[in-house]
Amino acid sequence: ETCVAFASRRGKHIFASAMANGGLLSFFPLIQQFTTQTEPAYCGLSTLVLVLNALAVDPLQNWKGPWRWYEESMLNCCLDLEDVKESGIT
């Protein structure tokens, strides 16, 4: 078996074992930043947003109100977001 469902009994056992052995150090900073992509072709941008926010990289601008978090629309720097919507970034 190469894939195990996260919510399955075995998946929960693997997770608990990793937690008990200190193997989940990066899991919690990443999971608290989990976001779904706002466009079908934004998988790469959404992943980058998740990682930048998990690493607490300051976007040097406010997202909404006082919050300084990355959001996909802030990554309109290297490629136009309309182009990314059409073909993605991979």
XYZ file of C-alpha atoms in Angstrom:
90
model
C 0.000 0.000 0.000
C 1.595 3.287 -1.074
C -1.071 5.772 0.013
C -2.838 5.948 3.354
C -5.848 8.182 3.932
C -5.014 10.765 6.583
C -8.326 10.239 8.421
C -8.157 6.432 8.305
C -7.302 4.368 11.387
C -3.822 3.680 9.974
C -3.373 7.327 8.981
C -4.224 8.444 12.501
C -1.790 5.867 13.890
C 1.005 7.136 11.617
C 0.237 10.726 12.631
C 0.222 9.867 16.357
C 3.498 7.973 15.990
C 5.132 10.887 14.187
C 3.849 13.283 16.844
C 5.195 11.092 19.663
C 8.605 10.934 17.981
C 8.910 14.685 17.304
C 8.451 14.290 13.554
C 5.756 16.941 13.117
C 7.706 20.115 13.821
C 6.733 21.703 10.520
C 3.158 20.372 10.443
C 1.546 22.864 12.820
C 2.970 26.103 11.355
C 1.905 24.861 7.915
C -1.561 23.582 8.821
C -2.523 26.799 10.590
C -1.886 28.628 7.302
C -3.753 26.150 5.112
C -5.788 27.867 2.447
C -7.725 26.726 -0.556
C -6.856 28.214 -3.904
C -9.165 30.952 -5.160
C -8.706 29.967 -8.809
C -8.247 26.481 -10.321
C -4.850 27.420 -11.767
C -3.572 29.031 -8.549
C -2.217 25.834 -6.954
C 1.351 27.135 -7.111
C 0.415 30.578 -5.794
C -1.655 29.093 -2.960
C 1.234 26.850 -1.946
C 3.604 29.817 -1.951
C 1.147 31.848 0.162
C 0.883 28.991 2.668
C 4.666 28.659 2.991
C 5.372 32.407 3.198
C 2.747 32.817 5.914
C 3.967 29.728 7.819
C 7.495 31.156 7.784
C 6.109 34.517 8.988
C 7.618 36.403 6.059
C 6.308 39.965 6.265
C 4.629 41.019 2.997
C 5.437 44.662 3.872
C 1.793 45.603 3.357
C -1.473 44.998 5.138
C -3.788 42.314 3.822
C -7.051 43.402 5.467
C -7.262 45.776 8.381
C -4.080 45.453 10.438
C -3.283 41.897 9.316
C -0.067 41.383 7.416
C -0.514 38.080 5.600
C 0.166 37.024 2.065
C -2.792 36.376 -0.232
C -2.624 35.191 -3.840
C -3.477 38.591 -5.336
C -0.333 40.043 -3.706
C 1.844 37.803 -5.899
C 1.174 39.757 -9.082
C 4.866 40.459 -9.574
C 6.490 38.065 -12.006
C 3.474 37.056 -14.064
C 0.178 38.812 -14.568
C -2.512 37.060 -12.514
C -4.825 36.919 -15.527
C -2.141 34.931 -17.370
C -1.751 32.641 -14.350
C -5.532 32.037 -14.332
C -5.240 30.791 -17.902
C -2.184 28.552 -17.657
C -0.967 28.320 -14.061
C 2.695 28.695 -13.123
C 3.987 25.163 -13.614
